[in-house]
mmCIF file of C-alpha atoms and ligand atoms in Angstrom:
data_model
loop_
_atom_site.group_PDB
_atom_site.id
_atom_site.type_symbol
_atom_site.label_atom_id
_atom_site.label_comp_id
_atom_site.label_asym_id
_atom_site.label_seq_id
_atom_site.Cartn_x
_atom_site.Cartn_y
_atom_site.Cartn_z
ATOM 1 C CA MET M 226 -61.760 195.206 262.525
ATOM 2 C CA THR M 227 -58.790 197.506 262.369
ATOM 3 C CA THR M 228 -55.660 196.907 264.439
ATOM 4 C CA VAL M 229 -53.377 199.837 265.034
ATOM 5 C CA HIS M 230 -49.671 199.411 266.423
ATOM 6 C CA ASP M 231 -46.972 201.789 267.396
ATOM 7 C CA ASP M 232 -44.513 202.500 264.672
ATOM 8 C CA LEU M 233 -41.409 200.464 265.612
ATOM 9 C CA GLY M 234 -39.284 201.266 262.649
ATOM 10 C CA ASP M 235 -37.789 198.157 261.064
ATOM 11 C CA GLN M 236 -39.702 195.849 263.349
ATOM 12 C CA ALA M 237 -42.809 194.358 261.883
ATOM 13 C CA ALA M 238 -46.045 195.520 263.579
ATOM 14 C CA GLY M 239 -47.139 192.954 266.197
ATOM 15 C CA ASP M 240 -43.645 191.417 266.382
ATOM 16 C CA VAL M 241 -42.678 190.766 270.059
ATOM 17 C CA PRO M 242 -38.898 191.456 270.611
ATOM 18 C CA MET M 243 -37.077 188.312 271.882
ATOM 19 C CA ARG M 244 -34.899 188.135 274.817
ATOM 20 C CA ARG M 245 -31.879 186.099 275.231
ATOM 21 C CA ILE M 246 -31.575 184.379 278.614
ATOM 22 C CA ARG M 247 -28.893 182.140 280.099
ATOM 23 C CA PHE M 248 -29.798 179.867 282.826
ATOM 24 C CA THR M 249 -28.827 176.397 284.354
ATOM 25 C CA ILE M 250 -31.512 173.632 284.439
ATOM 26 C CA ASN M 251 -30.771 170.382 286.319
ATOM 27 C CA GLY M 252 -27.002 171.258 286.307
ATOM 28 C CA VAL M 253 -26.953 171.801 282.409
ATOM 29 C CA ARG M 254 -26.294 175.375 281.161
ATOM 30 C CA LYS M 255 -28.660 176.607 278.536
ATOM 31 C CA VAL M 256 -29.195 179.720 276.388
ATOM 32 C CA ALA M 257 -32.694 180.455 275.097
ATOM 33 C CA GLU M 258 -34.400 183.098 272.933
ATOM 34 C CA VAL M 259 -37.743 183.840 274.577
ATOM 35 C CA GLU M 260 -40.640 186.313 274.358
ATOM 36 C CA PRO M 261 -40.834 188.490 277.475
ATOM 37 C CA ARG M 262 -44.233 187.284 278.264
ATOM 38 C CA LEU M 263 -43.255 183.526 278.233
ATOM 39 C CA LEU M 264 -43.981 181.832 281.580
ATOM 40 C CA LEU M 265 -41.087 179.757 283.027
ATOM 41 C CA SER M 266 -43.491 176.683 283.180
ATOM 42 C CA HIS M 267 -43.887 176.970 279.401
ATOM 43 C CA LEU M 268 -40.083 177.240 278.674
ATOM 44 C CA ILE M 269 -39.674 174.148 280.877
ATOM 45 C CA ARG M 270 -42.408 172.151 279.317
ATOM 46 C CA GLN M 271 -42.535 173.196 275.656
ATOM 47 C CA GLY M 272 -39.127 174.686 275.233
ATOM 48 C CA LEU M 273 -37.151 172.120 276.992
ATOM 49 C CA GLY M 274 -39.438 169.142 276.917
ATOM 50 C CA LEU M 275 -39.353 168.533 280.661
ATOM 51 C CA THR M 276 -42.936 167.558 281.095
ATOM 52 C CA GLY M 277 -42.523 166.236 284.651
ATOM 53 C CA THR M 278 -43.286 169.845 285.697
ATOM 54 C CA HIS M 279 -47.211 169.911 285.568
ATOM 55 C CA MET M 280 -49.731 172.459 284.896
ATOM 56 C CA GLY M 281 -52.757 172.204 287.072
ATOM 57 C CA CYS M 282 -54.293 175.675 287.194
ATOM 58 C CA ASP M 283 -52.044 178.475 285.527
ATOM 59 C CA THR M 284 -53.247 180.654 288.379
ATOM 60 C CA THR M 285 -50.782 180.074 291.250
ATOM 61 C CA ASN M 286 -53.290 177.806 293.094
ATOM 62 C CA CYS M 287 -52.339 174.200 292.794
ATOM 63 C CA GLY M 288 -48.494 174.054 293.080
ATOM 64 C CA ALA M 289 -48.281 171.267 290.481
ATOM 65 C CA CYS M 290 -45.807 173.415 288.534
ATOM 66 C CA THR M 291 -43.455 174.052 291.536
ATOM 67 C CA VAL M 292 -39.718 173.896 290.717
ATOM 68 C CA LEU M 293 -36.577 175.219 292.420
ATOM 69 C CA VAL M 294 -35.000 178.397 291.466
ATOM 70 C CA ASP M 295 -31.605 178.873 293.293
ATOM 71 C CA GLY M 296 -32.932 176.341 295.833
ATOM 72 C CA ARG M 297 -36.140 178.134 296.600
ATOM 73 C CA ALA M 298 -39.600 176.537 295.744
ATOM 74 C CA ILE M 299 -41.280 178.556 293.046
ATOM 75 C CA LYS M 300 -44.564 178.091 291.200
ATOM 76 C CA SER M 301 -43.343 178.249 287.667
ATOM 77 C CA CYS M 302 -46.531 179.460 286.253
ATOM 78 C CA THR M 303 -45.998 182.577 288.297
ATOM 79 C CA MET M 304 -42.644 183.434 287.116
ATOM 80 C CA LEU M 305 -41.469 184.734 283.693
ATOM 81 C CA ALA M 306 -38.931 182.881 281.880
ATOM 82 C CA VAL M 307 -36.782 186.016 281.560
ATOM 83 C CA GLN M 308 -36.727 186.172 285.337
ATOM 84 C CA ALA M 309 -34.527 182.914 285.333
ATOM 85 C CA ASP M 310 -31.898 184.703 283.459
ATOM 86 C CA GLY M 311 -28.585 183.964 285.370
ATOM 87 C CA HIS M 312 -30.331 181.611 287.771
ATOM 88 C CA GLU M 313 -30.353 177.812 288.567
ATOM 89 C CA VAL M 314 -33.537 175.864 288.016
ATOM 90 C CA THR M 315 -34.179 172.409 289.289
ATOM 91 C CA THR M 316 -37.135 170.319 288.114
ATOM 92 C CA VAL M 317 -38.348 166.786 289.146
ATOM 93 C CA GLU M 318 -36.153 165.261 286.332
ATOM 94 C CA GLY M 319 -33.053 166.685 288.278
ATOM 95 C CA LEU M 320 -33.767 164.767 291.427
ATOM 96 C CA ALA M 321 -32.588 161.184 290.506
ATOM 97 C CA THR M 322 -29.186 160.281 289.534
ATOM 98 C CA ALA M 323 -28.674 157.679 286.503
ATOM 99 C CA SER M 324 -28.827 154.880 288.995
ATOM 100 C CA GLU M 325 -30.671 155.946 292.089
ATOM 101 C CA LEU M 326 -33.869 157.562 292.928
ATOM 102 C CA HIS M 327 -33.709 160.637 295.256
ATOM 103 C CA PRO M 328 -34.911 159.764 298.876
ATOM 104 C CA LEU M 329 -37.930 161.909 298.348
ATOM 105 C CA GLN M 330 -38.856 159.705 295.224
ATOM 106 C CA GLU M 331 -38.174 156.501 297.371
ATOM 107 C CA GLY M 332 -40.242 158.073 300.117
ATOM 108 C CA PHE M 333 -43.415 158.595 298.013
ATOM 109 C CA LYS M 334 -42.985 155.075 296.768
ATOM 110 C CA GLN M 335 -42.514 153.509 300.380
ATOM 111 C CA GLU M 336 -45.224 155.350 302.090
ATOM 112 C CA HIS M 337 -47.824 155.348 299.069
ATOM 113 C CA GLY M 338 -47.542 159.112 298.737
ATOM 114 C CA LEU M 339 -49.284 159.296 295.392
ATOM 115 C CA GLN M 340 -52.321 157.991 293.601
ATOM 116 C CA CYS M 341 -52.634 159.639 290.159
ATOM 117 C CA GLY M 342 -49.299 161.463 290.597
ATOM 118 C CA PHE M 343 -50.328 164.708 289.077
ATOM 119 C CA CYS M 344 -49.285 166.832 292.126
ATOM 120 C CA THR M 345 -46.371 164.695 292.893
ATOM 121 C CA PRO M 346 -43.459 166.501 291.243
ATOM 122 C CA GLY M 347 -44.396 169.776 292.751
ATOM 123 C CA MET M 348 -44.838 168.233 296.105
ATOM 124 C CA MET M 349 -41.344 166.702 295.983
ATOM 125 C CA LEU M 350 -39.703 170.010 294.861
ATOM 126 C CA ALA M 351 -41.552 171.909 297.648
ATOM 127 C CA ALA M 352 -40.360 169.196 300.021
ATOM 128 C CA LYS M 353 -36.846 169.364 298.776
ATOM 129 C CA ALA M 354 -36.658 173.096 299.599
ATOM 130 C CA LEU M 355 -37.974 172.280 303.101
ATOM 131 C CA LEU M 356 -35.395 169.441 303.717
ATOM 132 C CA ASP M 357 -32.511 171.460 302.262
ATOM 133 C CA ALA M 358 -33.212 174.145 304.858
ATOM 134 C CA ASN M 359 -34.550 171.916 307.806
ATOM 135 C CA PRO M 360 -33.187 168.263 307.673
ATOM 136 C CA ASP M 361 -35.274 167.237 310.602
ATOM 137 C CA PRO M 362 -38.743 168.792 310.190
ATOM 138 C CA ALA M 363 -41.701 168.175 312.521
ATOM 139 C CA GLU M 364 -44.839 166.999 310.830
ATOM 140 C CA GLU M 365 -46.260 170.419 311.309
ATOM 141 C CA ASP M 366 -43.287 171.920 309.401
ATOM 142 C CA VAL M 367 -43.872 169.482 306.524
ATOM 143 C CA ARG M 368 -47.632 170.506 306.321
ATOM 144 C CA TRP M 369 -46.712 174.132 306.367
ATOM 145 C CA ALA M 370 -44.115 173.699 303.608
ATOM 146 C CA LEU M 371 -46.654 171.792 301.376
ATOM 147 C CA SER M 372 -49.605 174.094 302.179
ATOM 148 C CA GLY M 373 -49.325 175.746 298.757
ATOM 149 C CA ASN M 374 -49.611 172.509 297.038
ATOM 150 C CA LEU M 375 -52.965 170.754 296.399
ATOM 151 C CA CYS M 376 -53.628 167.126 295.973
ATOM 152 C CA ARG M 377 -57.015 165.826 294.949
ATOM 153 C CA CYS M 378 -56.392 162.269 295.594
ATOM 154 C CA THR M 379 -54.408 161.247 298.780
ATOM 155 C CA GLY M 380 -55.781 163.286 301.656
ATOM 156 C CA TYR M 381 -52.144 164.361 302.503
ATOM 157 C CA GLN M 382 -51.419 161.911 305.265
ATOM 158 C CA ASN M 383 -49.229 159.679 303.181
ATOM 159 C CA ILE M 384 -47.633 162.718 301.469
ATOM 160 C CA VAL M 385 -46.502 163.936 304.870
ATOM 161 C CA LYS M 386 -45.201 160.428 305.797
ATOM 162 C CA SER M 387 -43.322 160.177 302.564
ATOM 163 C CA VAL M 388 -41.367 163.515 303.281
ATOM 164 C CA LEU M 389 -40.741 162.530 306.782
ATOM 165 C CA TRP M 390 -39.404 159.188 305.459
ATOM 166 C CA ALA M 391 -37.191 161.015 303.086
ATOM 167 C CA ALA M 392 -35.900 163.341 305.870
ATOM 168 C CA ALA M 393 -34.886 160.267 307.959
ATOM 169 C CA LYS M 394 -33.137 158.544 304.969
ATOM 170 C CA LEU M 395 -31.178 161.815 304.195
ATOM 171 C CA ARG M 396 -30.194 162.092 307.774
ATOM 172 C CA SER M 397 -28.914 158.584 307.968
ATOM 173 C CA GLU M 398 -27.167 159.000 304.732
ATOM 174 C CA SER M 399 -25.266 162.128 305.910
ATOM 175 C CA ALA M 400 -24.584 160.517 309.144
ATOM 176 C CA SER M 401 -22.823 157.646 307.424
ATOM 177 C CA GLU M 402 -20.745 159.865 305.215
ATOM 178 C CA PRO M 403 -17.123 160.031 306.122
ATOM 179 C CA ALA M 404 -16.130 163.263 307.926
ATOM 180 C CA GLN M 405 -14.509 165.834 305.855
ATOM 181 C CA GLU M 406 -10.772 166.450 306.743
ATOM 182 C CA ALA M 407 -10.102 169.860 307.772
HETATM 183 S S1 FES T 55 -50.137 175.332 287.433
HETATM 184 FE FE1 FES T 55 -48.745 176.700 288.652
HETATM 185 S S2 FES T 55 -49.917 176.749 290.607
HETATM 186 FE FE2 FES T 55 -51.057 175.552 289.419
HETATM 187 S S1 FES T 56 -51.884 162.080 293.633
HETATM 188 FE FE1 FES T 56 -53.405 162.835 292.350
HETATM 189 S S2 FES T 56 -53.443 164.993 292.691
HETATM 190 FE FE2 FES T 56 -52.102 164.191 294.204
#
């Protein structure tokens, strides 16, 4: 079979020009050279080794690959890495501190919100976007926020309870914080 490419001068036929992007991931600034077609999910998993972001379908259906981009829940298999240029990405690895689990992680443990755990990172990030915007959600709000995330194990009931547990914990933590002086 014969393959014909456009004449691109010095660039070798078939070469894909790389793009330099700068972004922040879990609070750390990074620079990467990426192909324009690279998915954000692949940059996160293969490029950065952050394998907590799972790939369940690659077709925008399951939500396992959900991360936060500037605080919004995004299915990272639906976004190109170049679109993260200049933005802030948070993965499940960015939730806990060195000594403490995030209340969402605690909530999933307390309320048995996972079985195999494959969907869990995406569930947590989708839930974080909800709780950042709405600290006191109704059960219906939680179900709506997680409606793009599929779980084949739990039946969702305990996942919803886990998120409500985390919401209550976050509210009690912020209520016990000393008031900021003006
Ligand atoms: S892997 Fe991205 S939505 Fe399923
Ligand atoms: S816990 Fe197994 S897919 Fe959700």
